[in-house]
Amino acid sequence: MTLTTPGLLFPAISLLLLAYTNRFLVLAQLIRELNAREGDSIRPLVRAQIDNLRKRIKLIRFMQVWGVIAFLLCTLSMFALFIDVALTGVILFGASLCCLIVSLIISLYEIHISCDAIEIELQNIEKKPTS
């Protein structure tokens, strides 16, 4: 394996972390808006949304952690290859790929929960009387 092999993963991990950060920022903004809109009392629908948002925030944190670990291991892999310790470089690169896979699986689950949040909103719309 050459130094460029783990280097190919750098842009992918960087973009993935950027996407995770954007998801986090959108959720944080949504939570702030929900807090401002609800005031002192919380409707049952909002309670379900809060539970969903809390779960999604935790998942995004785990996605980011595993993504950063993947990025760090990829960097260490490149360093090991740079100083001519090929076996260590290969092992670190493999570990980096495994961490990236974990991050992506968590991301897939978070997307599933995101769809559940939309379903909560759709159920609320369906309960409204037709005019």
XYZ file of C-alpha atoms in Angstrom:
131
model
C 0.000 0.000 0.000
C 1.271 3.479 -0.819
C 0.887 6.768 1.010
C -1.796 7.898 -1.436
C -4.210 5.056 -0.581
C -5.230 6.460 2.832
C -4.908 9.926 1.330
C -7.829 9.123 -0.954
C -10.041 8.779 2.113
C -9.280 12.302 3.383
C -11.757 14.227 1.212
C -14.499 11.656 1.818
C -14.131 11.777 5.596
C -13.882 15.571 5.567
C -17.105 15.906 3.555
C -18.818 13.366 5.762
C -17.880 15.293 8.908
C -19.132 18.482 7.275
C -22.464 16.795 6.493
C -22.710 15.547 10.090
C -21.995 19.038 11.406
C -24.687 20.493 9.138
C -27.203 17.939 10.427
C -26.284 18.883 13.987
C -26.637 22.602 13.307
C -30.048 22.128 11.676
C -31.262 20.126 14.668
C -29.881 22.696 17.109
C -31.724 25.456 15.245
C -34.915 23.394 15.205
C -34.658 22.830 18.965
C -34.165 26.551 19.595
C -37.185 27.398 17.429
C -39.275 24.752 19.176
C -38.300 26.142 22.564
C -39.170 29.715 21.555
C -42.480 28.659 19.970
C -43.721 26.488 22.828
C -43.219 28.927 25.692
C -44.206 27.640 29.150
C -46.396 24.657 28.222
C -45.533 21.642 26.117
C -48.074 19.869 23.928
C -47.993 16.035 23.709
C -46.920 16.270 20.067
C -43.944 18.383 21.068
C -43.006 15.868 23.778
C -42.714 13.186 21.062
C -40.630 15.567 18.952
C -38.332 16.331 21.888
C -37.670 12.634 22.484
C -36.925 12.155 18.806
C -34.640 15.198 18.655
C -32.738 14.117 21.771
C -32.112 10.668 20.289
C -30.990 12.173 16.975
C -28.576 14.603 18.669
C -26.947 11.703 20.550
C -26.652 9.683 17.346
C -25.076 12.600 15.491
C -22.550 12.945 18.309
C -21.631 9.262 17.909
C -21.461 9.662 14.122
C -19.048 12.562 14.569
C -16.935 10.715 17.146
C -16.511 7.655 14.929
C -15.839 9.881 11.915
C -13.126 11.786 13.779
C -11.565 8.524 14.999
C -11.587 7.281 11.387
C -9.909 10.520 10.285
C -7.296 10.255 13.041
C -6.519 6.619 12.237
C -6.265 7.465 8.548
C -3.772 10.215 9.399
C -1.774 7.860 11.600
C -1.828 5.315 8.790
C -0.343 7.857 6.415
C 2.305 8.743 8.992
C 3.196 5.068 9.490
C 3.507 4.614 5.731
C 5.585 7.817 5.543
C 8.102 6.520 8.091
C 8.178 3.140 6.307
C 6.259 1.007 8.803
C 3.991 -0.579 6.209
C 2.292 -3.241 8.345
C 1.285 -0.671 10.981
C 0.061 1.619 8.216
C -2.111 -1.115 6.720
C -3.551 -2.066 10.119
C -4.308 1.569 10.971
C -5.937 2.074 7.579
C -8.095 -1.018 8.098
C -9.109 0.262 11.540
C -9.925 3.621 9.967
C -12.203 1.937 7.444
C -13.934 -0.005 10.233
C -14.564 3.213 12.192
C -15.904 4.854 9.058
C -18.280 1.929 8.556
C -19.541 2.289 12.147
C -20.085 6.012 11.559
C -22.043 5.336 8.374
C -24.212 2.673 10.028
C -25.084 5.090 12.832
C -25.842 7.703 10.161
C -28.211 5.285 8.458
C -30.043 4.721 11.750
C -30.241 8.480 12.360
C -31.810 8.926 8.927
C -34.387 6.282 9.874
C -35.229 8.203 13.062
C -35.412 11.418 11.060
C -38.129 9.813 8.960
C -39.944 8.923 12.192
C -39.911 12.631 13.095
C -41.556 13.470 9.806
C -44.141 10.761 10.458
C -44.995 12.442 13.789
C -45.668 15.678 11.916
C -47.764 13.908 9.293
C -49.888 12.251 11.987
C -50.453 15.658 13.556
C -51.569 17.118 10.228
C -53.975 14.220 9.670
C -55.634 14.858 13.050
C -56.596 18.402 12.057
C -60.185 18.889 10.883
C -60.758 19.343 7.182
C -62.345 22.562 6.045
